[in-house]
mmCIF file of C-alpha atoms in Angstrom:
data_model
loop_
_atom_site.group_PDB
_atom_site.id
_atom_site.type_symbol
_atom_site.label_atom_id
_atom_site.label_comp_id
_atom_site.label_asym_id
_atom_site.label_seq_id
_atom_site.Cartn_x
_atom_site.Cartn_y
_atom_site.Cartn_z
ATOM 1 C CA UNK I 1 -135.734 265.128 83.418
ATOM 2 C CA UNK I 2 -137.203 264.990 80.244
ATOM 3 C CA UNK I 3 -141.262 265.778 80.918
ATOM 4 C CA UNK I 4 -142.863 264.550 78.208
ATOM 5 C CA UNK I 5 -145.924 267.186 76.188
ATOM 6 C CA UNK I 6 -149.021 264.527 76.038
ATOM 7 C CA UNK I 7 -149.517 261.909 77.845
ATOM 8 C CA UNK I 8 -152.560 259.272 77.437
ATOM 9 C CA UNK I 9 -154.117 257.621 79.804
ATOM 10 C CA UNK I 10 -155.717 254.085 80.290
ATOM 11 C CA UNK I 11 -157.118 253.468 83.766
ATOM 12 C CA UNK I 12 -158.020 250.519 83.525
ATOM 13 C CA UNK I 13 -159.325 247.794 86.527
ATOM 14 C CA UNK I 14 -161.751 249.474 88.230
ATOM 15 C CA UNK I 15 -164.391 246.869 87.777
ATOM 16 C CA UNK I 16 -161.584 244.553 89.263
ATOM 17 C CA UNK I 17 -160.980 247.111 92.350
ATOM 18 C CA UNK I 18 -165.031 246.870 92.828
ATOM 19 C CA UNK I 19 -164.656 242.746 93.079
ATOM 20 C CA UNK I 20 -161.473 243.116 94.912
ATOM 21 C CA UNK I 21 -163.286 245.138 97.619
ATOM 22 C CA UNK I 22 -166.607 243.255 98.077
ATOM 23 C CA UNK I 23 -168.911 245.391 95.370
ATOM 24 C CA UNK I 24 -170.410 244.477 92.609
ATOM 25 C CA UNK I 25 -168.717 245.687 89.185
ATOM 26 C CA UNK I 26 -170.048 248.677 89.361
ATOM 27 C CA UNK I 27 -169.149 250.175 91.882
ATOM 28 C CA UNK I 28 -165.711 250.716 90.767
ATOM 29 C CA UNK I 29 -166.001 253.517 88.941
ATOM 30 C CA UNK I 30 -167.559 256.159 91.121
ATOM 31 C CA UNK I 31 -163.817 255.502 92.699
ATOM 32 C CA UNK I 32 -162.363 256.880 89.752
ATOM 33 C CA UNK I 33 -163.357 259.903 89.638
ATOM 34 C CA UNK I 34 -160.798 261.681 92.498
ATOM 35 C CA UNK I 35 -157.701 259.925 90.568
ATOM 36 C CA UNK I 36 -158.752 261.710 87.149
ATOM 37 C CA UNK I 37 -158.512 264.905 89.643
ATOM 38 C CA UNK I 38 -155.567 263.561 91.989
ATOM 39 C CA UNK I 39 -153.119 263.415 88.065
ATOM 40 C CA UNK I 40 -154.765 266.418 86.815
ATOM 41 C CA UNK I 41 -153.123 267.965 89.379
ATOM 42 C CA UNK I 42 -149.881 266.908 88.803
ATOM 43 C CA UNK I 43 -149.223 266.265 85.863
ATOM 44 C CA UNK I 44 -150.063 270.926 86.090
ATOM 45 C CA UNK I 45 -146.978 270.675 88.385
ATOM 46 C CA UNK I 46 -144.646 268.436 86.027
ATOM 47 C CA UNK I 47 -145.999 270.938 83.391
ATOM 48 C CA UNK I 48 -146.850 268.285 80.842
ATOM 49 C CA UNK I 49 -149.129 270.126 78.897
ATOM 50 C CA UNK I 50 -151.646 267.864 77.086
ATOM 51 C CA UNK I 51 -153.443 265.016 78.824
ATOM 52 C CA UNK I 52 -156.038 262.447 77.513
ATOM 53 C CA UNK I 53 -158.162 260.380 79.967
ATOM 54 C CA UNK I 54 -159.753 257.193 77.475
ATOM 55 C CA UNK I 55 -163.300 258.126 79.497
ATOM 56 C CA UNK I 56 -165.469 254.875 77.503
ATOM 57 C CA UNK I 57 -165.385 253.326 74.437
ATOM 58 C CA UNK I 58 -168.481 251.772 71.645
ATOM 59 C CA UNK I 59 -166.762 248.829 73.145
ATOM 60 C CA UNK I 60 -167.372 249.575 76.224
ATOM 61 C CA UNK I 61 -171.045 250.839 75.869
ATOM 62 C CA UNK I 62 -172.674 246.683 75.403
ATOM 63 C CA UNK I 63 -171.925 246.147 78.681
ATOM 64 C CA UNK I 64 -174.680 245.724 80.834
ATOM 65 C CA UNK I 65 -176.968 248.363 81.410
ATOM 66 C CA UNK I 66 -176.117 249.412 84.669
ATOM 67 C CA UNK I 67 -172.444 249.185 84.521
ATOM 68 C CA UNK I 68 -172.623 251.791 80.904
ATOM 69 C CA UNK I 69 -174.848 253.532 83.557
ATOM 70 C CA UNK I 70 -172.090 254.040 86.162
ATOM 71 C CA UNK I 71 -169.119 254.767 83.732
ATOM 72 C CA UNK I 72 -170.509 257.741 81.981
ATOM 73 C CA UNK I 73 -172.101 259.614 84.694
ATOM 74 C CA UNK I 74 -168.064 258.837 86.242
ATOM 75 C CA UNK I 75 -167.433 260.493 83.180
ATOM 76 C CA UNK I 76 -169.745 263.519 83.169
ATOM 77 C CA UNK I 77 -169.108 264.178 86.661
ATOM 78 C CA UNK I 78 -164.855 264.233 85.694
ATOM 79 C CA UNK I 79 -165.834 266.963 83.178
ATOM 80 C CA UNK I 80 -167.519 269.046 85.397
ATOM 81 C CA UNK I 81 -164.538 268.856 88.331
ATOM 82 C CA UNK I 82 -162.013 269.220 85.796
ATOM 83 C CA UNK I 83 -164.001 272.327 84.396
ATOM 84 C CA UNK I 84 -163.493 273.398 87.316
ATOM 85 C CA UNK I 85 -159.854 273.299 87.169
ATOM 86 C CA UNK I 86 -156.713 275.579 85.049
ATOM 87 C CA UNK I 87 -157.921 273.277 81.905
ATOM 88 C CA UNK I 88 -158.122 274.229 78.448
ATOM 89 C CA UNK I 89 -161.211 271.403 78.308
ATOM 90 C CA UNK I 90 -161.968 268.788 74.420
ATOM 91 C CA UNK I 91 -164.586 266.228 75.638
ATOM 92 C CA UNK I 92 -164.353 264.015 71.732
ATOM 93 C CA UNK I 93 -166.337 261.005 71.143
ATOM 94 C CA UNK I 94 -169.345 259.891 68.450
ATOM 95 C CA UNK I 95 -172.087 262.371 69.531
ATOM 96 C CA UNK I 96 -174.381 260.397 66.801
ATOM 97 C CA UNK I 97 -176.214 257.945 69.621
ATOM 98 C CA UNK I 98 -178.242 257.538 72.033
ATOM 99 C CA UNK I 99 -174.478 256.786 74.358
ATOM 100 C CA UNK I 100 -172.757 260.130 74.023
ATOM 101 C CA UNK I 101 -174.256 261.335 77.877
ATOM 102 C CA UNK I 102 -175.896 264.747 76.387
ATOM 103 C CA UNK I 103 -175.092 267.075 79.780
ATOM 104 C CA UNK I 104 -171.065 266.398 78.247
ATOM 105 C CA UNK I 105 -172.001 267.959 74.178
ATOM 106 C CA UNK I 106 -171.057 271.393 75.227
ATOM 107 C CA UNK I 107 -167.832 270.638 75.958
ATOM 108 C CA UNK I 108 -167.337 269.170 71.943
ATOM 109 C CA UNK I 109 -165.400 272.043 71.305
ATOM 110 C CA UNK I 110 -162.763 272.995 73.358
ATOM 111 C CA UNK I 111 -163.357 275.154 75.664
ATOM 112 C CA UNK I 112 -160.490 277.197 78.465
ATOM 113 C CA UNK I 113 -161.261 277.451 81.667
ATOM 114 C CA UNK I 114 -160.047 279.630 84.631
ATOM 115 C CA UNK I 115 -156.796 280.552 82.848
ATOM 116 C CA UNK I 116 -156.214 278.154 80.971
ATOM 117 C CA UNK I 117 -152.721 276.325 80.855
ATOM 118 C CA UNK I 118 -153.641 272.143 80.551
ATOM 119 C CA UNK I 119 -155.183 270.827 77.397
ATOM 120 C CA UNK I 120 -157.208 268.024 78.165
ATOM 121 C CA UNK I 121 -158.669 265.644 76.259
ATOM 122 C CA UNK I 122 -161.296 263.334 77.801
ATOM 123 C CA UNK I 123 -162.523 260.167 75.064
ATOM 124 C CA UNK I 124 -166.720 259.941 75.554
ATOM 125 C CA UNK I 125 -168.045 257.364 73.130
ATOM 126 C CA UNK I 126 -165.553 256.746 71.248
ATOM 127 C CA UNK I 127 -164.839 254.274 68.536
ATOM 128 C CA UNK I 128 -161.734 253.981 66.529
ATOM 129 C CA UNK I 129 -163.222 252.714 63.568
ATOM 130 C CA UNK I 130 -165.449 255.923 63.781
ATOM 131 C CA UNK I 131 -162.400 258.298 64.179
ATOM 132 C CA UNK I 132 -160.482 256.711 62.019
ATOM 133 C CA UNK I 133 -163.364 256.186 59.149
ATOM 134 C CA UNK I 134 -163.828 253.065 58.946
ATOM 135 C CA UNK I 135 -167.386 251.744 59.292
ATOM 136 C CA UNK I 136 -169.273 251.497 56.638
ATOM 137 C CA UNK I 137 -172.971 253.444 57.278
ATOM 138 C CA UNK I 138 -170.524 256.584 59.188
ATOM 139 C CA UNK I 139 -171.159 259.608 57.116
ATOM 140 C CA UNK I 140 -172.588 260.934 54.048
ATOM 141 C CA UNK I 141 -170.162 262.886 53.897
ATOM 142 C CA UNK I 142 -167.209 260.594 54.263
ATOM 143 C CA UNK I 143 -165.671 262.299 51.046
ATOM 144 C CA UNK I 144 -164.417 265.361 52.072
ATOM 145 C CA UNK I 145 -163.095 263.296 55.639
ATOM 146 C CA UNK I 146 -160.834 261.194 53.296
ATOM 147 C CA UNK I 147 -156.885 262.032 54.456
ATOM 148 C CA UNK I 148 -157.773 263.319 58.074
ATOM 149 C CA UNK I 149 -159.190 262.081 61.271
ATOM 150 C CA UNK I 150 -161.904 262.450 63.899
ATOM 151 C CA UNK I 151 -159.887 263.966 66.952
ATOM 152 C CA UNK I 152 -157.928 265.582 64.034
ATOM 153 C CA UNK I 153 -157.786 267.980 67.992
ATOM 154 C CA UNK I 154 -155.639 265.817 69.794
ATOM 155 C CA UNK I 155 -152.024 265.957 68.615
ATOM 156 C CA UNK I 156 -149.248 263.558 69.806
ATOM 157 C CA UNK I 157 -149.623 261.072 72.876
ATOM 158 C CA UNK I 158 -146.001 260.930 74.207
ATOM 159 C CA UNK I 159 -146.237 258.159 76.276
ATOM 160 C CA UNK I 160 -149.435 255.916 77.566
ATOM 161 C CA UNK I 161 -149.842 255.087 81.244
ATOM 162 C CA UNK I 162 -152.131 251.823 81.399
ATOM 163 C CA UNK I 163 -153.113 251.423 85.344
ATOM 164 C CA UNK I 164 -154.776 248.060 86.220
ATOM 165 C CA UNK I 165 -151.711 245.316 84.210
ATOM 166 C CA UNK I 166 -153.350 244.946 81.026
ATOM 167 C CA UNK I 167 -150.856 245.185 77.850
ATOM 168 C CA UNK I 168 -152.595 247.175 75.639
ATOM 169 C CA UNK I 169 -154.049 250.173 74.018
ATOM 170 C CA UNK I 170 -158.394 248.371 73.475
ATOM 171 C CA UNK I 171 -158.819 251.027 70.508
ATOM 172 C CA UNK I 172 -157.405 253.644 72.088
ATOM 173 C CA UNK I 173 -156.569 256.596 69.471
ATOM 174 C CA UNK I 174 -154.844 254.778 67.463
ATOM 175 C CA UNK I 175 -153.313 257.245 65.031
ATOM 176 C CA UNK I 176 -151.796 260.107 67.930
ATOM 177 C CA UNK I 177 -150.818 256.180 69.438
ATOM 178 C CA UNK I 178 -148.587 254.994 66.658
ATOM 179 C CA UNK I 179 -144.686 256.220 68.767
ATOM 180 C CA UNK I 180 -145.939 255.970 71.846
ATOM 181 C CA UNK I 181 -144.213 255.290 74.911
ATOM 182 C CA UNK I 182 -146.067 252.757 77.326
ATOM 183 C CA UNK I 183 -146.118 251.721 80.450
ATOM 184 C CA UNK I 184 -147.887 249.361 83.092
ATOM 185 C CA UNK I 185 -149.717 250.223 86.614
ATOM 186 C CA UNK I 186 -150.142 247.384 87.751
ATOM 187 C CA UNK I 187 -152.873 249.286 90.613
ATOM 188 C CA UNK I 188 -155.644 249.433 89.355
ATOM 189 C CA UNK I 189 -156.885 252.397 88.154
ATOM 190 C CA UNK I 190 -159.761 253.615 91.925
ATOM 191 C CA UNK I 191 -156.130 252.506 94.167
ATOM 192 C CA UNK I 192 -153.890 255.448 92.128
ATOM 193 C CA UNK I 193 -151.052 256.776 93.654
ATOM 194 C CA UNK I 194 -148.679 260.135 92.490
ATOM 195 C CA UNK I 195 -145.765 256.966 92.706
ATOM 196 C CA UNK I 196 -147.327 255.321 89.646
ATOM 197 C CA UNK I 197 -146.999 258.611 87.774
ATOM 198 C CA UNK I 198 -143.415 259.294 89.249
ATOM 199 C CA UNK I 199 -142.457 256.083 88.168
ATOM 200 C CA UNK I 200 -143.971 255.765 84.620
ATOM 201 C CA UNK I 201 -141.524 259.227 84.204
ATOM 202 C CA UNK I 202 -139.039 257.814 84.871
ATOM 203 C CA UNK I 203 -138.917 254.933 83.035
ATOM 204 C CA UNK I 204 -139.729 257.631 79.805
ATOM 205 C CA UNK I 205 -136.818 259.560 80.331
ATOM 206 C CA UNK I 206 -134.827 256.366 79.396
ATOM 207 C CA UNK I 207 -136.364 256.095 77.281
ATOM 208 C CA UNK I 208 -135.056 257.305 73.446
ATOM 209 C CA UNK I 209 -137.112 259.427 71.470
ATOM 210 C CA UNK I 210 -136.925 258.010 67.313
ATOM 211 C CA UNK I 211 -140.043 258.876 66.038
ATOM 212 C CA UNK I 212 -139.804 255.121 64.250
ATOM 213 C CA UNK I 213 -137.020 256.547 62.177
ATOM 214 C CA UNK X 1 -152.630 225.927 76.233
ATOM 215 C CA UNK X 2 -154.378 228.967 74.638
ATOM 216 C CA UNK X 3 -152.098 229.512 71.161
ATOM 217 C CA UNK X 4 -152.549 233.057 69.413
ATOM 218 C CA UNK X 5 -154.381 232.684 65.229
ATOM 219 C CA UNK X 6 -151.730 235.505 64.732
ATOM 220 C CA UNK X 7 -148.666 237.286 65.428
ATOM 221 C CA UNK X 8 -146.248 240.296 65.101
ATOM 222 C CA UNK X 9 -142.965 240.338 65.239
ATOM 223 C CA UNK X 10 -141.083 243.339 65.507
ATOM 224 C CA UNK X 11 -137.350 242.217 65.731
ATOM 225 C CA UNK X 12 -135.657 245.327 66.481
ATOM 226 C CA UNK X 13 -132.875 245.526 67.481
ATOM 227 C CA UNK X 14 -130.391 244.990 64.990
ATOM 228 C CA UNK X 15 -128.057 247.407 64.894
ATOM 229 C CA UNK X 16 -127.919 247.723 68.996
ATOM 230 C CA UNK X 17 -126.856 244.483 68.475
ATOM 231 C CA UNK X 18 -124.595 245.256 66.156
ATOM 232 C CA UNK X 19 -122.420 247.477 67.879
ATOM 233 C CA UNK X 20 -122.025 245.172 71.081
ATOM 234 C CA UNK X 21 -120.563 243.178 69.040
ATOM 235 C CA UNK X 22 -118.253 245.847 67.622
ATOM 236 C CA UNK X 23 -119.688 246.135 64.871
ATOM 237 C CA UNK X 24 -120.670 248.647 62.613
ATOM 238 C CA UNK X 25 -124.630 249.057 62.380
ATOM 239 C CA UNK X 26 -125.586 248.258 59.047
ATOM 240 C CA UNK X 27 -123.950 244.551 59.471
ATOM 241 C CA UNK X 28 -127.039 243.765 62.020
ATOM 242 C CA UNK X 29 -128.610 243.739 60.201
ATOM 243 C CA UNK X 30 -128.154 240.165 58.251
ATOM 244 C CA UNK X 31 -128.307 237.997 61.323
ATOM 245 C CA UNK X 32 -131.190 238.853 61.901
ATOM 246 C CA UNK X 33 -132.390 236.755 58.770
ATOM 247 C CA UNK X 34 -131.515 233.346 59.972
ATOM 248 C CA UNK X 35 -134.016 233.974 63.201
ATOM 249 C CA UNK X 36 -137.024 234.719 61.148
ATOM 250 C CA UNK X 37 -136.359 230.938 59.265
ATOM 251 C CA UNK X 38 -136.367 229.735 63.272
ATOM 252 C CA UNK X 39 -139.139 231.190 64.274
ATOM 253 C CA UNK X 40 -141.417 230.760 61.329
ATOM 254 C CA UNK X 41 -141.013 226.435 61.886
ATOM 255 C CA UNK X 42 -141.276 227.380 65.639
ATOM 256 C CA UNK X 43 -144.822 229.183 65.041
ATOM 257 C CA UNK X 44 -145.476 225.882 62.211
ATOM 258 C CA UNK X 45 -145.294 223.018 64.829
ATOM 259 C CA UNK X 46 -147.717 225.027 67.539
ATOM 260 C CA UNK X 47 -150.093 225.729 64.896
ATOM 261 C CA UNK X 48 -149.569 229.546 64.891
ATOM 262 C CA UNK X 49 -151.850 230.172 61.169
ATOM 263 C CA UNK X 50 -150.636 233.455 61.526
ATOM 264 C CA UNK X 51 -147.204 235.749 61.717
ATOM 265 C CA UNK X 52 -146.260 240.014 60.817
ATOM 266 C CA UNK X 53 -142.514 240.945 59.996
ATOM 267 C CA UNK X 54 -141.810 243.982 60.708
ATOM 268 C CA UNK X 55 -140.079 244.364 57.947
ATOM 269 C CA UNK X 56 -138.908 248.407 57.584
ATOM 270 C CA UNK X 57 -141.673 251.509 56.993
ATOM 271 C CA UNK X 58 -141.476 254.309 55.407
ATOM 272 C CA UNK X 59 -140.253 256.574 58.226
ATOM 273 C CA UNK X 60 -136.861 253.464 58.318
ATOM 274 C CA UNK X 61 -136.071 255.027 54.445
ATOM 275 C CA UNK X 62 -134.422 258.054 56.388
ATOM 276 C CA UNK X 63 -131.537 256.162 58.058
ATOM 277 C CA UNK X 64 -128.044 256.490 56.265
ATOM 278 C CA UNK X 65 -127.344 255.218 52.552
ATOM 279 C CA UNK X 66 -125.803 251.662 54.149
ATOM 280 C CA UNK X 67 -128.132 250.692 56.891
ATOM 281 C CA UNK X 68 -131.125 250.802 54.221
ATOM 282 C CA UNK X 69 -129.566 248.517 51.576
ATOM 283 C CA UNK X 70 -128.470 246.421 54.368
ATOM 284 C CA UNK X 71 -132.004 245.870 55.613
ATOM 285 C CA UNK X 72 -133.323 245.870 52.221
ATOM 286 C CA UNK X 73 -131.217 242.848 51.304
ATOM 287 C CA UNK X 74 -131.897 241.729 54.514
ATOM 288 C CA UNK X 75 -135.498 241.505 53.508
ATOM 289 C CA UNK X 76 -135.684 240.487 50.163
ATOM 290 C CA UNK X 77 -132.867 237.610 51.029
ATOM 291 C CA UNK X 78 -135.771 236.522 54.288
ATOM 292 C CA UNK X 79 -138.887 236.468 51.953
ATOM 293 C CA UNK X 80 -136.926 234.666 49.012
ATOM 294 C CA UNK X 81 -136.104 231.797 52.036
ATOM 295 C CA UNK X 82 -139.028 231.840 53.203
ATOM 296 C CA UNK X 83 -140.984 230.934 49.916
ATOM 297 C CA UNK X 84 -138.872 228.132 49.837
ATOM 298 C CA UNK X 85 -141.110 227.153 52.710
ATOM 299 C CA UNK X 86 -144.621 225.773 53.272
ATOM 300 C CA UNK X 87 -145.766 229.313 54.013
ATOM 301 C CA UNK X 88 -149.083 231.799 51.971
ATOM 302 C CA UNK X 89 -147.138 235.034 51.783
ATOM 303 C CA UNK X 90 -147.271 238.788 50.845
ATOM 304 C CA UNK X 91 -145.707 241.604 50.518
ATOM 305 C CA UNK X 92 -147.029 245.287 51.391
ATOM 306 C CA UNK X 93 -146.002 248.560 51.476
ATOM 307 C CA UNK X 94 -145.647 251.747 49.365
ATOM 308 C CA UNK X 95 -144.585 250.097 45.509
ATOM 309 C CA UNK X 96 -145.096 253.820 44.118
ATOM 310 C CA UNK X 97 -141.786 254.598 45.607
ATOM 311 C CA UNK X 98 -138.066 253.343 44.771
ATOM 312 C CA UNK X 99 -137.194 252.668 47.560
ATOM 313 C CA UNK X 100 -139.680 249.206 47.586
ATOM 314 C CA UNK X 101 -136.970 246.347 45.586
ATOM 315 C CA UNK X 102 -138.494 245.655 42.678
ATOM 316 C CA UNK X 103 -136.295 242.137 43.446
ATOM 317 C CA UNK X 104 -140.487 241.889 45.901
ATOM 318 C CA UNK X 105 -142.523 242.303 42.817
ATOM 319 C CA UNK X 106 -143.707 239.150 42.724
ATOM 320 C CA UNK X 107 -144.981 239.230 45.972
ATOM 321 C CA UNK X 108 -147.847 241.712 46.714
ATOM 322 C CA UNK X 109 -150.702 239.465 45.764
ATOM 323 C CA UNK X 110 -150.197 236.586 48.321
ATOM 324 C CA UNK X 111 -149.261 233.517 46.587
ATOM 325 C CA UNK X 112 -148.859 229.834 48.770
ATOM 326 C CA UNK X 113 -145.558 228.099 48.167
ATOM 327 C CA UNK X 114 -144.807 224.125 49.099
ATOM 328 C CA UNK X 115 -147.958 222.952 50.738
ATOM 329 C CA UNK X 116 -148.556 225.936 52.223
ATOM 330 C CA UNK X 117 -150.419 226.640 55.653
ATOM 331 C CA UNK X 118 -149.291 229.383 58.094
ATOM 332 C CA UNK X 119 -150.513 232.982 56.029
ATOM 333 C CA UNK X 120 -146.758 234.911 56.430
ATOM 334 C CA UNK X 121 -147.129 238.604 56.003
ATOM 335 C CA UNK X 122 -144.588 240.674 55.112
ATOM 336 C CA UNK X 123 -143.652 244.731 55.688
ATOM 337 C CA UNK X 124 -141.934 246.094 53.297
ATOM 338 C CA UNK X 125 -141.750 250.096 52.638
ATOM 339 C CA UNK X 126 -145.113 250.276 55.317
ATOM 340 C CA UNK X 127 -146.535 253.708 56.638
ATOM 341 C CA UNK X 128 -149.067 253.588 59.179
ATOM 342 C CA UNK X 129 -150.202 257.393 57.094
ATOM 343 C CA UNK X 130 -150.182 255.028 54.196
ATOM 344 C CA UNK X 131 -152.465 252.317 55.460
ATOM 345 C CA UNK X 132 -154.230 254.960 56.488
ATOM 346 C CA UNK X 133 -154.388 256.612 53.530
ATOM 347 C CA UNK X 134 -153.751 260.259 55.448
ATOM 348 C CA UNK X 135 -151.109 261.110 53.214
ATOM 349 C CA UNK X 136 -153.096 264.752 51.747
ATOM 350 C CA UNK X 137 -151.528 263.302 47.763
ATOM 351 C CA UNK X 138 -150.788 260.101 48.682
ATOM 352 C CA UNK X 139 -154.035 258.955 45.549
ATOM 353 C CA UNK X 140 -156.186 259.957 43.606
ATOM 354 C CA UNK X 141 -158.147 257.121 44.095
ATOM 355 C CA UNK X 142 -158.100 257.852 47.162
ATOM 356 C CA UNK X 143 -162.203 258.540 47.086
ATOM 357 C CA UNK X 144 -162.514 254.195 46.658
ATOM 358 C CA UNK X 145 -160.630 252.969 49.329
ATOM 359 C CA UNK X 146 -162.125 255.281 52.447
ATOM 360 C CA UNK X 147 -163.626 252.872 54.456
ATOM 361 C CA UNK X 148 -161.320 250.822 53.953
ATOM 362 C CA UNK X 149 -157.071 250.339 54.708
ATOM 363 C CA UNK X 150 -154.841 249.627 51.730
ATOM 364 C CA UNK X 151 -153.965 246.408 54.638
ATOM 365 C CA UNK X 152 -157.000 244.971 54.300
ATOM 366 C CA UNK X 153 -155.796 241.082 53.599
ATOM 367 C CA UNK X 154 -153.639 241.216 56.907
ATOM 368 C CA UNK X 155 -156.539 240.530 60.011
ATOM 369 C CA UNK X 156 -156.531 241.622 63.016
ATOM 370 C CA UNK X 157 -153.376 241.025 66.033
ATOM 371 C CA UNK X 158 -153.588 238.799 68.945
ATOM 372 C CA UNK X 159 -149.971 239.544 70.171
ATOM 373 C CA UNK X 160 -147.531 241.226 69.406
ATOM 374 C CA UNK X 161 -143.105 240.827 70.486
ATOM 375 C CA UNK X 162 -141.257 243.091 70.299
ATOM 376 C CA UNK X 163 -137.940 241.713 70.755
ATOM 377 C CA UNK X 164 -134.556 244.548 71.474
ATOM 378 C CA UNK X 165 -136.757 246.401 74.994
ATOM 379 C CA UNK X 166 -138.625 249.403 73.476
ATOM 380 C CA UNK X 167 -141.686 249.270 74.513
ATOM 381 C CA UNK X 168 -143.717 251.912 71.394
ATOM 382 C CA UNK X 169 -145.652 249.957 68.440
ATOM 383 C CA UNK X 170 -143.690 252.341 65.903
ATOM 384 C CA UNK X 171 -146.045 252.635 63.757
ATOM 385 C CA UNK X 172 -146.968 248.774 63.137
ATOM 386 C CA UNK X 173 -150.159 248.408 61.578
ATOM 387 C CA UNK X 174 -152.225 250.436 64.188
ATOM 388 C CA UNK X 175 -155.994 249.968 62.941
ATOM 389 C CA UNK X 176 -154.821 244.920 63.412
ATOM 390 C CA UNK X 177 -152.871 245.629 66.646
ATOM 391 C CA UNK X 178 -156.270 248.559 68.220
ATOM 392 C CA UNK X 179 -157.299 245.241 70.393
ATOM 393 C CA UNK X 180 -153.620 243.589 70.819
ATOM 394 C CA UNK X 181 -152.175 242.011 73.661
ATOM 395 C CA UNK X 182 -148.608 243.111 74.071
ATOM 396 C CA UNK X 183 -144.976 240.662 75.372
ATOM 397 C CA UNK X 184 -142.052 242.797 75.409
ATOM 398 C CA UNK X 185 -138.756 240.800 75.019
ATOM 399 C CA UNK X 186 -135.328 243.077 76.120
ATOM 400 C CA UNK X 187 -132.958 240.503 74.131
ATOM 401 C CA UNK X 188 -132.306 241.798 70.246
ATOM 402 C CA UNK X 189 -133.257 240.062 67.384
ATOM 403 C CA UNK X 190 -130.245 238.743 66.170
ATOM 404 C CA UNK X 191 -130.372 236.926 69.750
ATOM 405 C CA UNK X 192 -133.252 235.684 69.176
ATOM 406 C CA UNK X 193 -133.635 232.402 70.982
ATOM 407 C CA UNK X 194 -136.763 230.033 71.393
ATOM 408 C CA UNK X 195 -137.749 230.300 74.830
ATOM 409 C CA UNK X 196 -138.638 234.060 73.452
ATOM 410 C CA UNK X 197 -141.661 233.368 71.790
ATOM 411 C CA UNK X 198 -142.162 230.566 75.005
ATOM 412 C CA UNK X 199 -142.630 232.723 77.111
ATOM 413 C CA UNK X 200 -144.159 235.313 75.210
ATOM 414 C CA UNK X 201 -146.624 232.499 74.283
ATOM 415 C CA UNK X 202 -146.828 231.644 78.157
ATOM 416 C CA UNK X 203 -147.971 234.953 79.205
ATOM 417 C CA UNK X 204 -150.040 235.509 76.611
ATOM 418 C CA UNK X 205 -152.190 232.242 78.040
ATOM 419 C CA UNK X 206 -152.572 233.960 80.443
ATOM 420 C CA UNK X 207 -154.364 237.056 79.375
ATOM 421 C CA UNK X 208 -157.945 238.022 79.408
ATOM 422 C CA UNK X 209 -159.386 238.106 75.706
ATOM 423 C CA UNK X 210 -162.286 240.793 75.474
ATOM 424 C CA UNK X 211 -161.489 242.317 72.286
ATOM 425 C CA UNK X 212 -162.284 246.054 73.468
ATOM 426 C CA UNK X 213 -165.977 244.968 75.410
#
């Protein structure tokens, strides 16, 4: 079986999961932490070399404060949990903003934890316009960053899996996803089951790889 | 019914259609011309204001010469046919390359044909790296184009429809598609039926619009 080198994870549906379980929307995020660890271990077992998690975006920070606090905390906890594993962790996002949690600043250069092995990128306060240097007032050093993007430490993604049924990228790494195969799981992310990843990998195995050619 | 303002069309499957009909791969492209006109007229009837067709890419030009000639000719013919309609046409792509057909140079600034009405963007010798100014040796004026992309005359896309079953963007307008809903039709493009667009629009009508929020 052809296993992708790099998978992108869009863990959507936390708020809908909460509502459908009689909770307020903000309560859904904490239930998304454990699925992330389970998925990491499953990828490790399968020999997938790199995983990128879509934590939260600049767009997401416009949500109500109680939700914002909840998803920021879920990201902090997730990164800390992954730093207890054999991983090579990188947190990437706009750190020049109060929405970037200071607890995650030490993770903004890639570091090896345990014996290393699986690269994990975690997008935190990430914005596609920020990444592509399209913000008008973004940076005084812009001359130096032409011909480059801010997420250039993240490699091309082979397979993107989105939970929660939506068929869109929602601003997820536009450059790394130009050639990605895109698989959608209808389950909400907190209902993650190992079979979801298996189903996506089985489908990916049937796809041809052309890289746009 | 909520109709998208702008749809992106990835007319894939021409070569597979040719093979499955006992023809050589290059013969599939000419059969993709008429579907484009039919789709244009259908969009006009439904009040869709803007359509972007994925003509061919810099990546595609690495294909065998006989195929390259065939898809370039199909694009030239398609643009000429659309210029007989009530349209506002723009051809966009890297004109500084021998792969850009000189017949389409007059269309590289948007022009109104007939009574105008539907905006049509046609990507010809388009490359995502070219668009995002990521090519190292791309342009001596690069300082002027930071904070902008080359396809900035093309607006955000609401719905992308891809024929031919593949679930990927293959480098299609990375910036305009960050929030696009993505619908895949299994039919090959030369087998386009009006029901394909109807099916995609009915699905789009059931999706929520969050623009990443």
